[in-house]
Coordinates of C-alpha atoms and ligand atoms in Angstrom, one line a residue:
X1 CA 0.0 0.0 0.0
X2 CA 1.2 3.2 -0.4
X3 CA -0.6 6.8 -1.0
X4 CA 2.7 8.1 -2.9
X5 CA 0.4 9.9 -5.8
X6 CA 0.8 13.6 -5.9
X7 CA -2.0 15.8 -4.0
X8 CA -1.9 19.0 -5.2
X9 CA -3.3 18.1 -8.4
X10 CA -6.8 18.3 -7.2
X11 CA -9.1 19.6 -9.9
X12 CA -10.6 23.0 -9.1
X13 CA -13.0 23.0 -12.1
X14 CA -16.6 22.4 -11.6
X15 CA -19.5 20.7 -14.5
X16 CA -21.9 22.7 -15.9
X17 CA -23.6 21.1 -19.0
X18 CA -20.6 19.6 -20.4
X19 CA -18.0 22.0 -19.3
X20 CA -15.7 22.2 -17.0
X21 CA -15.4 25.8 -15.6
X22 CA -14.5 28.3 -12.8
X23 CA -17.0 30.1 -10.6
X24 CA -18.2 33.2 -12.3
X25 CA -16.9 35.2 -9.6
X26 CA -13.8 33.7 -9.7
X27 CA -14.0 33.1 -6.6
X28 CA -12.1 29.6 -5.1
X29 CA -12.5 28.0 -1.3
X30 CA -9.2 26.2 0.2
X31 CA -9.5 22.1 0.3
X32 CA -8.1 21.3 4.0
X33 CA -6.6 18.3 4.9
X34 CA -7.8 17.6 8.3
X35 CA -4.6 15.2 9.3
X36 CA -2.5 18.5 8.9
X37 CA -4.6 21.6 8.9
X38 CA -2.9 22.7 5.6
X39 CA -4.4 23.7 2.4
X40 CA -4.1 21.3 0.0
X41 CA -5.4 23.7 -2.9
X42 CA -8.5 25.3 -4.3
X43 CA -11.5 24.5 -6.1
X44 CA -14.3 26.4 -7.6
X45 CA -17.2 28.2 -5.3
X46 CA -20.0 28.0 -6.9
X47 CA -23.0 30.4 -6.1
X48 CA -26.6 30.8 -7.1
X49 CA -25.4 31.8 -10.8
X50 CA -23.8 28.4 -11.4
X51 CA -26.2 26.3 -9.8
X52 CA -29.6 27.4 -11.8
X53 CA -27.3 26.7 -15.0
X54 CA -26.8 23.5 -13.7
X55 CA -30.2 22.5 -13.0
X56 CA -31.1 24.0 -16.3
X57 CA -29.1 22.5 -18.1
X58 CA -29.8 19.2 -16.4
X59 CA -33.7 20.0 -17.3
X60 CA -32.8 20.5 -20.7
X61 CA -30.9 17.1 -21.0
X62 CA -33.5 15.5 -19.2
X63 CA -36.6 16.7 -21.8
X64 CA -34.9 17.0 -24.6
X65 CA -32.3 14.3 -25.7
X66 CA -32.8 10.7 -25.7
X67 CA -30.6 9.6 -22.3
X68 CA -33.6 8.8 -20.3
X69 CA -35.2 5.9 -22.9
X70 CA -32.1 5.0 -24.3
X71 CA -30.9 2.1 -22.6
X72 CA -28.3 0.6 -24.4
X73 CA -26.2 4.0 -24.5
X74 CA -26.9 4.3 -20.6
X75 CA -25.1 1.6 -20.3
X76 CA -22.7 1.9 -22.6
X77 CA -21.6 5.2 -20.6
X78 CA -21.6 3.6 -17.4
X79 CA -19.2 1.1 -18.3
X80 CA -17.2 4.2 -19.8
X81 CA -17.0 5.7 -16.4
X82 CA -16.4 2.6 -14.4
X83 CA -13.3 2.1 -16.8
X84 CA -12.5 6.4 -16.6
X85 CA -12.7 6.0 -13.0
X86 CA -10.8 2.8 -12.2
X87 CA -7.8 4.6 -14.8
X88 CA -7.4 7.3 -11.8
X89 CA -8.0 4.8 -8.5
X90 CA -4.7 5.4 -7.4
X91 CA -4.9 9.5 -7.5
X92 CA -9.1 9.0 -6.1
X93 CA -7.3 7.0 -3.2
X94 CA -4.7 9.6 -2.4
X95 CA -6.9 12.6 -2.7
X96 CA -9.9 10.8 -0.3
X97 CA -6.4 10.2 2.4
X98 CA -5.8 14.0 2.1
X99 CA -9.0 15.8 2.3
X100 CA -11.3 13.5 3.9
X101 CA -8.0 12.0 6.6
X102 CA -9.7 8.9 6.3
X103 CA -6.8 6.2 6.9
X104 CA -5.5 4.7 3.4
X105 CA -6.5 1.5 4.9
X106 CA -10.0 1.9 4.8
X107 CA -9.4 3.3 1.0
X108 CA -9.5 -0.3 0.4
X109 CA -13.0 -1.0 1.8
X110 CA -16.0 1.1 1.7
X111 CA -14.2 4.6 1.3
X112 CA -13.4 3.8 -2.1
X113 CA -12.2 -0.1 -3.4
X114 CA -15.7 -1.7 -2.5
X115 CA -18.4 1.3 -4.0
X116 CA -15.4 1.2 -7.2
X117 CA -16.3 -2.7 -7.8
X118 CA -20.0 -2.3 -7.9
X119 CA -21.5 0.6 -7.2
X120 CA -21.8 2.1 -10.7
X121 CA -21.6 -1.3 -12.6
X122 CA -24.7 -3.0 -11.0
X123 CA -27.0 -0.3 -11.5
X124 CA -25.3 -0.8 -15.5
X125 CA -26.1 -4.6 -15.3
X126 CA -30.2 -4.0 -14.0
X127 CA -30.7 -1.7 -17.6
X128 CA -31.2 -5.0 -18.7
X129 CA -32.5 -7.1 -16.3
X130 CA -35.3 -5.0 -14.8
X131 CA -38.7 -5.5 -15.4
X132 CA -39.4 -1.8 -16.8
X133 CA -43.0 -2.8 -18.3
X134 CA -45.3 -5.5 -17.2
X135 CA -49.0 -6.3 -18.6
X136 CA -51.7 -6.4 -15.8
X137 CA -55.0 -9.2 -16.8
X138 CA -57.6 -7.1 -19.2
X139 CA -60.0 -5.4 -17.9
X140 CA -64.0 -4.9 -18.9
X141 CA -65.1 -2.1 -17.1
X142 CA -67.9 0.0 -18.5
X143 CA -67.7 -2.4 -21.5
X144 CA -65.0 -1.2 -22.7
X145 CA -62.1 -4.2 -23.1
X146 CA -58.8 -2.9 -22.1
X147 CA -55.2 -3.9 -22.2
X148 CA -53.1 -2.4 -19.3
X149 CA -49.6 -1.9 -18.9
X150 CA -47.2 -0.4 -16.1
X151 CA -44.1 1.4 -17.1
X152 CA -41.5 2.4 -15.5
X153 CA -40.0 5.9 -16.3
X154 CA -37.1 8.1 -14.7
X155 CA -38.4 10.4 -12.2
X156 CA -36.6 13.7 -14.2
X157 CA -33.6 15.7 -12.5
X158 CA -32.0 14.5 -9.2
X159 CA -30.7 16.8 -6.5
X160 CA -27.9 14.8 -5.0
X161 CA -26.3 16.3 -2.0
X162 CA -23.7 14.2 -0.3
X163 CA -21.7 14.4 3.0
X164 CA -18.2 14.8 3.4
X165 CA -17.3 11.1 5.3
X166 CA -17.6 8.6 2.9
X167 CA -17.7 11.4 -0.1
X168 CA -16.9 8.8 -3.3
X169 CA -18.6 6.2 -1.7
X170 CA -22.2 8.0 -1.6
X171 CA -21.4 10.1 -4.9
X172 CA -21.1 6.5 -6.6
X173 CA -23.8 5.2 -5.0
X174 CA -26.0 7.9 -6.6
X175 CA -24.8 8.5 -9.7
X176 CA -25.1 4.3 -10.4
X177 CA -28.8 4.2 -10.1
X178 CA -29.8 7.9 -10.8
X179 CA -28.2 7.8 -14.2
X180 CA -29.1 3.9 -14.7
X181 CA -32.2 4.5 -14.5
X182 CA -32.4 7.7 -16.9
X183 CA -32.4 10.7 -14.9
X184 CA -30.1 13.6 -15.5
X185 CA -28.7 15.2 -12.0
X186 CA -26.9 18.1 -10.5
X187 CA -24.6 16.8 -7.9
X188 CA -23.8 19.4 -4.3
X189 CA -20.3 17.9 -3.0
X190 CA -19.7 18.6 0.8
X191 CA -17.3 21.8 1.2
X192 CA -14.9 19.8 3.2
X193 CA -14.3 16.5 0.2
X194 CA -14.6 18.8 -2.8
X195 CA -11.9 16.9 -4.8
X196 CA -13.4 13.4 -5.3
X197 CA -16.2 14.6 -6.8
X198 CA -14.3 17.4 -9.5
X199 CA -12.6 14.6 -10.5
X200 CA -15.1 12.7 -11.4
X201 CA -16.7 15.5 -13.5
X202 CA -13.5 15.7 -14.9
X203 CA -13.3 12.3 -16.4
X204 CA -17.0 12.5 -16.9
X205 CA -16.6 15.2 -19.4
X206 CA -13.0 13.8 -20.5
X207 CA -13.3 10.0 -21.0
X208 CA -16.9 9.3 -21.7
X209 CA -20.1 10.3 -24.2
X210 CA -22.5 11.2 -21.3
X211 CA -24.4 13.9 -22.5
X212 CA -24.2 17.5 -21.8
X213 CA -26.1 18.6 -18.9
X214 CA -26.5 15.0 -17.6
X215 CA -24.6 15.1 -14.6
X216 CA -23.4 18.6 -13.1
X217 CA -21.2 19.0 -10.6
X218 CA -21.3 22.3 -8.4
X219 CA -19.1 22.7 -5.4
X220 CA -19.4 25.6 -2.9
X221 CA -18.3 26.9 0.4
X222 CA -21.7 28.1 0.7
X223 CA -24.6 25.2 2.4
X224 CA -27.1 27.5 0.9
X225 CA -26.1 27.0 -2.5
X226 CA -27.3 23.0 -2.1
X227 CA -30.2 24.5 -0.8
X228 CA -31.6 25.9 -3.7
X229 CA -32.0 22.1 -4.8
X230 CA -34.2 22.4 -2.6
X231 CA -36.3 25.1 -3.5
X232 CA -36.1 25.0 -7.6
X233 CA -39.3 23.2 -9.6
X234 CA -37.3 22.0 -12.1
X235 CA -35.8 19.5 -9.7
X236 CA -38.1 16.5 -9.0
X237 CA -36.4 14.7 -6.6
X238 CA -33.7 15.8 -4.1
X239 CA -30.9 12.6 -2.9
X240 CA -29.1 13.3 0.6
X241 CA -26.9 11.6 2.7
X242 CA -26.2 13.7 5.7
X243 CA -27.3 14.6 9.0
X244 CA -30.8 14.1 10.2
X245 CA -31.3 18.0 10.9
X246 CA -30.5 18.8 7.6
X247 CA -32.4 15.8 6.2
X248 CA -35.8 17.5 8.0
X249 CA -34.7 20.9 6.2
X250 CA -34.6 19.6 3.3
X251 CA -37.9 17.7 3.3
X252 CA -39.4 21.0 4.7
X253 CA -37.8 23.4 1.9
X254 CA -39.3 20.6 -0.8
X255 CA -42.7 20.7 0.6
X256 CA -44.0 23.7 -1.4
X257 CA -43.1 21.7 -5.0
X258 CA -43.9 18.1 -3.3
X259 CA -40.4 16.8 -4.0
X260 CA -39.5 13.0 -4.1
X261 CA -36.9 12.6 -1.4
X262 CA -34.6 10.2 -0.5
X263 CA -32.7 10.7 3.0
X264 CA -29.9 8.8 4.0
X265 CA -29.3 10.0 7.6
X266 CA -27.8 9.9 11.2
X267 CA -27.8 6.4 13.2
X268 CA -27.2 5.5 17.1
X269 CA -26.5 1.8 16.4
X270 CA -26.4 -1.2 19.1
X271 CA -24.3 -4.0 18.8
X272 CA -26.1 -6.7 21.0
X273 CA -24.2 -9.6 22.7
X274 CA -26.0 -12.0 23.6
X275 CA -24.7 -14.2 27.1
X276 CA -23.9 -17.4 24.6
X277 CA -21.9 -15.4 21.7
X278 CA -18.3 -16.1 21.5
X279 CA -17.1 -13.2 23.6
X280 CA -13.3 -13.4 21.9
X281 CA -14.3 -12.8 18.1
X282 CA -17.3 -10.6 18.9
X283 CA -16.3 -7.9 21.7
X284 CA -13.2 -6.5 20.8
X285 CA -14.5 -6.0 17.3
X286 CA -16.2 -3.2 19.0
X287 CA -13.3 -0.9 18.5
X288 CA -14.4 -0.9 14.5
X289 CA -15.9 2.2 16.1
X290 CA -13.2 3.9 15.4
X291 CA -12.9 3.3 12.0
X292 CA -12.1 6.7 10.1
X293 CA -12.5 8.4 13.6
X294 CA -16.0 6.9 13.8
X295 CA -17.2 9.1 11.1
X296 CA -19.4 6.5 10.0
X297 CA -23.8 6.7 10.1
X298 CA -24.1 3.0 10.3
X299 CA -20.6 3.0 13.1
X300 CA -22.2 0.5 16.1
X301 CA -22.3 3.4 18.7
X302 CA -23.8 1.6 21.4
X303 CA -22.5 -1.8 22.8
X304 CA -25.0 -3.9 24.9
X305 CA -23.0 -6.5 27.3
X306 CA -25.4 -8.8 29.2
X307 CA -25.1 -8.6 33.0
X308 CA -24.1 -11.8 33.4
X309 CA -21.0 -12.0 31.6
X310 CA -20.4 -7.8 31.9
X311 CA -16.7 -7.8 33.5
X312 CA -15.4 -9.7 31.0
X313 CA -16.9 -7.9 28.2
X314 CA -15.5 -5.0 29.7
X315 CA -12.0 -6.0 29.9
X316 CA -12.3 -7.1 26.7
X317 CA -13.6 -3.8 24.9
X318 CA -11.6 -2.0 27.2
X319 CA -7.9 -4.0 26.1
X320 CA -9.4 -3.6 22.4
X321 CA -9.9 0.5 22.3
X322 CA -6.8 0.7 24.0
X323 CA -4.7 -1.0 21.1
X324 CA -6.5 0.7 17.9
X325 CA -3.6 2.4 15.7
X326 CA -4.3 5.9 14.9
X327 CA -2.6 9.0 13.8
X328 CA -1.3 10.1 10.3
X329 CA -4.0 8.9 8.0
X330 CA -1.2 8.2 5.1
X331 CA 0.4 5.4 7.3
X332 CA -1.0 2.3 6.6
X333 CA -1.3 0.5 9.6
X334 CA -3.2 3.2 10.8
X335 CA -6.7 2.0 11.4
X336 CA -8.3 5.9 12.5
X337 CA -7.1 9.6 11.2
X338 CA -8.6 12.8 12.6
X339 CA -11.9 14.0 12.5
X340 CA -13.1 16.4 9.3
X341 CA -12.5 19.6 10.9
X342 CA -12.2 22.1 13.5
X343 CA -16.2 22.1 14.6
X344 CA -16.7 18.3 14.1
X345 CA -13.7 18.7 16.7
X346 CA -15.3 20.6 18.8
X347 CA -18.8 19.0 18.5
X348 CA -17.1 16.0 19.4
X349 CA -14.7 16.6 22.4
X350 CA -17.9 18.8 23.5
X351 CA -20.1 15.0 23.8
X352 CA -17.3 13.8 25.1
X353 CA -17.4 16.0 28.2
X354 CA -20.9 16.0 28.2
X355 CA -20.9 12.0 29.0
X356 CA -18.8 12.5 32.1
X357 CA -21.2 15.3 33.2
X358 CA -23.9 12.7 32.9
X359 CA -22.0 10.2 35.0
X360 CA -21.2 7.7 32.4
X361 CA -17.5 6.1 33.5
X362 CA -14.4 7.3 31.2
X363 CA -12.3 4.2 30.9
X364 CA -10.1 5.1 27.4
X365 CA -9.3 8.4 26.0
X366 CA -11.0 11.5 26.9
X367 CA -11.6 15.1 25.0
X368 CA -8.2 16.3 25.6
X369 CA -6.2 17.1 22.8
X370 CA -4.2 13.7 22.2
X371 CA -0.6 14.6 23.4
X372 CA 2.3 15.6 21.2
X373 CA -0.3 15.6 18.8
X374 CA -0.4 19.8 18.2
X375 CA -1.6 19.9 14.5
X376 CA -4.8 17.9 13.1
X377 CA -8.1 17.6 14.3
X378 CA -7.2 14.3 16.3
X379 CA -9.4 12.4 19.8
X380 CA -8.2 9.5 21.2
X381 CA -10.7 6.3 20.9
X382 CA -12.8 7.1 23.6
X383 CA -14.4 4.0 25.8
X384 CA -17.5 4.7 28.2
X385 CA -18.3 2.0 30.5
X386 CA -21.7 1.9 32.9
X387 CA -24.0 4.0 30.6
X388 CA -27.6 4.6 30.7
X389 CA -29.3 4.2 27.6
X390 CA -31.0 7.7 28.5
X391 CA -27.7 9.8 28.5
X392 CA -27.0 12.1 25.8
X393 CA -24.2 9.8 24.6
X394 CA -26.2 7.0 24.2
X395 CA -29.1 9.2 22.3
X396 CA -27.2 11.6 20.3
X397 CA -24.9 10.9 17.1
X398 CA -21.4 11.7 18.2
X399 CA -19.8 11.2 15.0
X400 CA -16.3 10.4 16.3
X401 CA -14.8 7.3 17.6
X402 CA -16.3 6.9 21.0
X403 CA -18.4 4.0 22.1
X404 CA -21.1 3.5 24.9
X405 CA -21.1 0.4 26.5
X406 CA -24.5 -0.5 28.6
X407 CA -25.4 -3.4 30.7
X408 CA -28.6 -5.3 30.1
X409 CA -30.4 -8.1 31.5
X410 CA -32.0 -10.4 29.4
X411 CA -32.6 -10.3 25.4
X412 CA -35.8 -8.9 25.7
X413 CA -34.3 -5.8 28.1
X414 CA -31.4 -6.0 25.1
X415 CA -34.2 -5.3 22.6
X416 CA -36.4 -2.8 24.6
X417 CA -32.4 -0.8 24.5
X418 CA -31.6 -1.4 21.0
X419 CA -35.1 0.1 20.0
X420 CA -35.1 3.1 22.5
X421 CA -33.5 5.0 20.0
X422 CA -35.1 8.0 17.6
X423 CA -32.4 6.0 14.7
X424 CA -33.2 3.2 13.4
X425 CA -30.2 2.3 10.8
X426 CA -28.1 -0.6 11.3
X427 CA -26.5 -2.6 14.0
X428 CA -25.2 -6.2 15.3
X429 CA -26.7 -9.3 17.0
X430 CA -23.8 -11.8 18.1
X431 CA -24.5 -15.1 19.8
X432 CA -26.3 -18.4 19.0
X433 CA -27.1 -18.4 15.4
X434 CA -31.0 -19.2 16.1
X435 CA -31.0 -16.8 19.0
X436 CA -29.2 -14.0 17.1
X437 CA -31.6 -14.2 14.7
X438 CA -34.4 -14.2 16.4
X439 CA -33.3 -11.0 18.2
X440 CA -32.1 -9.8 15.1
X441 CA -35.7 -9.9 13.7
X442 CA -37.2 -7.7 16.8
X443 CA -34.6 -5.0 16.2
X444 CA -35.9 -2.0 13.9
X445 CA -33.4 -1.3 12.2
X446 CA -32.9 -0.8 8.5
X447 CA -29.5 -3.2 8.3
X448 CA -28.2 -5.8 10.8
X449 CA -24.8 -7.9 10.9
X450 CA -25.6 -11.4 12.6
X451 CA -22.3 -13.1 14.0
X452 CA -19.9 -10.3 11.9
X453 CA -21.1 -11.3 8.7
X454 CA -21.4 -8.7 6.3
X455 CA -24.7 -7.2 4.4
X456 CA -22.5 -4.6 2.5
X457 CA -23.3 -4.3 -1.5
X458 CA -24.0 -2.4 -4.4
X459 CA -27.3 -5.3 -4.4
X460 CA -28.0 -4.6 -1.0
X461 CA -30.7 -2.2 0.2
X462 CA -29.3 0.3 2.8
X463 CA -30.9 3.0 4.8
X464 CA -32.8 3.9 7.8
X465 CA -36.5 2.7 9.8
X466 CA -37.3 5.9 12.3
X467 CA -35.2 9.1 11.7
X468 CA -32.4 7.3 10.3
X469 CA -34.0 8.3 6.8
X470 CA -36.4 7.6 3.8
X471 CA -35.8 5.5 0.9
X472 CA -33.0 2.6 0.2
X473 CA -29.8 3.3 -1.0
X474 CA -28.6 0.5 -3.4
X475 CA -30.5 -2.7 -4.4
X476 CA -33.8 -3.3 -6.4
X477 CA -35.8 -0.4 -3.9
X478 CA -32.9 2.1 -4.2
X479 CA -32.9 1.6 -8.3
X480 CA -36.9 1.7 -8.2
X481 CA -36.8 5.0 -6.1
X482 CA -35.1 6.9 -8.8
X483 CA -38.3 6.0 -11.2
X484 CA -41.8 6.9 -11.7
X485 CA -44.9 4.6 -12.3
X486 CA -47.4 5.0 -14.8
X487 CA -50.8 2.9 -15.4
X488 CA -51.2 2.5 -19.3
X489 CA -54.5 1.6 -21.0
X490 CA -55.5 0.7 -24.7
X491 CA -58.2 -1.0 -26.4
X492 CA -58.3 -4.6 -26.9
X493 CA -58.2 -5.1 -30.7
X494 CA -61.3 -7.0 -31.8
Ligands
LIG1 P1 -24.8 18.1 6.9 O1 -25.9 17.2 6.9 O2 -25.0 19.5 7.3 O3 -24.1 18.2 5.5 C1 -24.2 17.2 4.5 C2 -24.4 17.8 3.1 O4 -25.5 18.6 3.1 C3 -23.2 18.7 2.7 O5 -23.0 18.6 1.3 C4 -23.8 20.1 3.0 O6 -23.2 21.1 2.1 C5 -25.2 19.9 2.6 N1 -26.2 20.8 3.2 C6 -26.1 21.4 4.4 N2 -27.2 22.2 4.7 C7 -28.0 22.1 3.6 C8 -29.2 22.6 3.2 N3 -29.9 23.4 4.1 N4 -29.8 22.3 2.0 C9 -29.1 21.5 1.2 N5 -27.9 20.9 1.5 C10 -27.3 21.2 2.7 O7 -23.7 17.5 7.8 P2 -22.5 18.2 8.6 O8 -23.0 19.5 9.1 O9 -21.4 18.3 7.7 O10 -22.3 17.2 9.7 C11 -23.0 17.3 11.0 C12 -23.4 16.0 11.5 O11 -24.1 15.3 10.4 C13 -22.4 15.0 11.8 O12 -21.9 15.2 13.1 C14 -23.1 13.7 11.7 O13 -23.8 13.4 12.9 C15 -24.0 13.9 10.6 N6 -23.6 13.3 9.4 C16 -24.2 12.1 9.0 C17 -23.8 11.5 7.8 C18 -24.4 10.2 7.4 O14 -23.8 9.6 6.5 N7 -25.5 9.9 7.9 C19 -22.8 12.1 7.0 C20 -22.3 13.3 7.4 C21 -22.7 13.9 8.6

C-alpha cells in the first residue's frame, strides 16, 4: 500500500452542461486536509449563478435528448465511467487520504475499493435485467375491453447532496442508479471532500459520451447553494446523505413543490451480545468504532453487554480500544485519522465531556487534545463503561470514535435498549445463530450484521427505519426509487 500519488493536483474545475469551468466570480474555497490543517489547494465556489445553469441544463438534457429511454447507450456510458474512474484509482485514493484524513486502509474497503467494484456497474447490469414494463389481466369495465400496462419511467432531474465522510462512496452510489435508471442530476459535493467529486466531473466530461447537462457538478463553500435544490421546480427529486437536521430541512424546503426525497441519515446503532456469543471474536470488534474516527452513520455506537458476563466484556472492549492504531491517515497501519475539521472537533470533544457530566464512566481516552499531537483535528478512541441508555451519549450521534457500552439483563431488556432510539439504521446481534436471529428480527433497524457477517453491496438495500431516513440506498428499492410509475390503458383489438 502506499498513498505516494501527488496531491496537489486536485481539480478545481466544476461541471456545468458539459464544461468544466470556474465560478463566475472567480472566486475559489481552500481544500483542507484535516490530518495536517494545511491547504491542499482550491476548487471552484460556486453560487446561485452556477447552480440554476446547472439544473437547467440538467432540465434540458433530461426533456430534450434521448438519455432517459435510451438504454443501451446508458449503459454503454456507465461502463465508460467505471473504466474512466478505475484509470485514476490510485490518485481517487490519495486525494480521499488527504482531504477526507480517512486512513489509506480503509481506502480499500468502503471509502473507495468496495463502491469502485459495484456501485456504478450493477445499476449498469439492471438496464437489462429490470422489469421496466409489465401487462396487468384485461379489464372490462364499463364495457369497454382494455389492455393495461405499467411502465417504468425516470423520475426527471435528481438533487444529489452528499456528505463529506464517505464522499466517493455516496457520490457513486447515486450517480449508479440515478443515471441507470435515466435521470439527469446536478450533484452538491460537501465543502470539506470537494476533490473526489471534481474529478469525477472531470473524467466524466474527458473520457466518456455522457451527455451535456447529464450530470453537473457544483461545489461551494456556501450550504445554501445545495439548498436551492431544494427550493427549484425543475428538480423532482432531491438525494441526501447527511445529517438528520438537515435531512428535515430539506424535506421542509421541498414541501412547497412536493419533491421525491430520498434521505440517508444519522444512526445510534447497538451492537447486541447475547450471554452465549463467543465473547473473543465478537467484543473486541467493538473498537471498528473507530474506524475513520468513527465518522461512520451506520458505526455501532452503542454496545450492549449482558449482566451476566459484563466484566469480561469489559476487559475485553476495554484491552481492544486501548490498542486501535491511529494517527497520520497516510500510514497504513493506521486504522483511525482525525476528524473532518475544526467544529466536528469541537462538537465531538464537547459529547465527550458531556458523558462524564452525565456520569457515564471514562475508561479510554477522553476530549483532551491527544498529546504531542499539536496539528490535526485528532481524539483519542474514547471508551465509556456503565452507561444509561437515556444519557445524551447513548441518544445523540457523536460522530467520532467513542463507544457507549450498557449493561442489560435479558434479550428482551437488550431489545427494549436497542429500540429506545429516535435512529433506526443498522447494527449487530452476536451469539447463537438461532438466537441471534431471532433478536435480530425484533430490532428496527434498516440493516443488521448477525455473528460479523457482512450485508454490505451495491445489491443490498441500505438506509434507515425511524429518523435514520427515507428510501434505500442501493438494491432493487434504491434503483426503483429513482423512477416513476405509470398505469397504461389501450383497447383490446377485436
Ligand atoms: P450536513 O448534513 O449539514 O451536510 C451534508 C451535506 O448537506 C453537505 O453537502 C452540505 O453542504 C449539505 N447541506 C447542508 N445544509 C444544507 C441545506 N440546508 N440544504 C441542502 N444541502 C445542505 O452534515 P454536517 O453539518 O457536515 O455534519 C454534521 C453531522 O451530520 C455530523 O456530526 C453527523 O452526525 C451527521 N452526518 C451524518 C452523515 C451520514 O452519513 N448519515 C454524514 C455526514 C454527517
Amino acid at each position: 500500500m502506499s498513498v505516494t500519488q501527488d496531491v496537489t493536483l486536485g481539480e478545481t474545475r466544476m461541471l456545468i452542461d458539459g464544461e468544466l469551468v470556474e465560478a463566475t466570480s472567480g472566486r475559489t474555497f481552500a481544500n483542507v486536509n484535516p490530518a495536517t490543517e494545511e491547504t491542499i489547494g482550491q476548487v471552484a465556489d460556486g453560487a446561485a449563478v452556477e447552480m440554476d445553469r446547472a439544473i437547467a441544463a440538467a432540465r434540458r438534457a433530461f426533456d430534450e435528448t434521448d438519455w432517459s429511454t435510451n438504454h443501451a447507450f446508458r449503459k454503454r456510458c456507465l461502463e465508460q465511467l467505471q473504466e474512466a474512474l478505475e484509470s485514476e484509482r490510485e490518485q481517487f485514493r490519495a486525494e480521499l487520504v488527504a482531504e477526507a484524513g480517512t486512513p489509506v486502509v480503509v481506502t480499500y474497503m468502503a471509502q473507495l475499493d468496495w463502491p469502485l467494484a459495484d456501485g456504478l456497474l450493477w445499476p449498469a447490469k439492471q438496464i437489462e435485467q429490470f422489469a421496466w414494463e409489465r401487462e396487468l389481466p384485461p379489464s372490462s369495465l364499463a364495457g369497454m375491453n382494455s389492455r393495461r400496462l405499467v411502465w417504468k419511467e425516470a423520475i426527471g432531474v435528481v438533487g444529489a447532496i452528499v456528505p463529506w465522510n464517505y464522499p466517493f462512496e455516496v457520490l457513486i452510489g447515486k450517480l449508479g442508479p440515478i443515471l441507470a435508471t435515466g435521470n439527469t442530476v446536478v450533484v452538491k459535493p460537501a465543502p470539506d471532500t470537494p476533490w473526489n467529486a471534481t474529478r469525477v466531473g472531470r473524467l466524466i466530461a474527458e473520457k466518456t459520451d455522457i451527455p451535456p447537462g447529464v450530470v453537473n457538478i457544483v461545489t461551494s463553500a456556501d450550504h445554501l447553494v445545495g439548498e436551492l435544490l431544494t427550493l427549484d421546480p425543475r428538480v423532482d427529486l432531491i438525494s441526501f446523505t447527511g445529517s438528520t437536521v438537515t435531512g428535515k430541512r430539506i424535506m421542509e424546503k421541498g414541501a412547497a413543490t412536493l419533491k421525491r426525497v430520498f434521505l440517508e441519515l444519522g444512526g445510534k446503532s447497538a451492537a447486541i451480545i447475547l450471554d452465549d456469543a463467543d465473547f473473543a471474536s465478537t467484543v473486541p470488534a467493538g473498537m471498528s468504532v473507530c474506524m475513520h474516527a468513527g465518522q461512520g452513520c451506520a458505526m455501532q455506537t452503542r454496545m450492549l453487554l449482558p449482566r451476566s458476563r459484563y466484566d469480561e466484556g469489559v476487559e475485553l472492549i476495554t484491552a481492544a480500544m486501548r490498542q486501535v492504531p491511529w494517527g497520520d491517515p497516510t500510514d497504513p497501519s493506521m486504522f483511525m485519522g482525525p476528524l473532518i475539521s475544526a467544529r466536528q472537533h469541537e462538537r465531538v470533544t464537547g459529547l465527550i465531556r458531556t458523558g462524564i457530566e452525565e456520569g457515564a464512566k471514562l475508561v479510554v481516552g477522553g476530549p483532551d487534545r491527544p498529546a504531542g499531537q499539536d496539528k490535526g483535528f485528532f481524539v483519542e478512541p474514547t471508551l465509556f463503561v456503565d452507561v444509561d441508555n437515556a444519557m445524551t451519549i447513548a441518544q445523540e450521534e457523536i460522530f467520532g470514535p467513542v463507544l457507549a457500552v450498557i449493561p442489560y439483563d435479558d434479550d428482551d431488556d437488550a431489545v427494549r435498549i436497542a429500540n429506545d432510539s429516535r435512529y433506526g439504521l443498522s447494527g449487530a446481534v452476536h451469539g447463537s445463530p438461532e438466537r441471534a436471529m431471532s433478536v435480530a428480527r425484533r430490532v428496527r433497524t434498516g440493516s443488521l450484521s448477525v455473528n460479523n457477517s457482512l450485508w454490505y453491496g451495491a445489491d443490498s438495500p441500505y438506509g434507515g427505519y425511524k429518523t435514520s431516513g427515507l428510501g434505500r440506498q442501493n438494491g432493487i428499492e434504491g434503483f426503483e426509487q429513482y423512477l416513476e410509475t405509470k398505469a397504461v390503458s389501450f383497447p383490446v383489438q377485436p
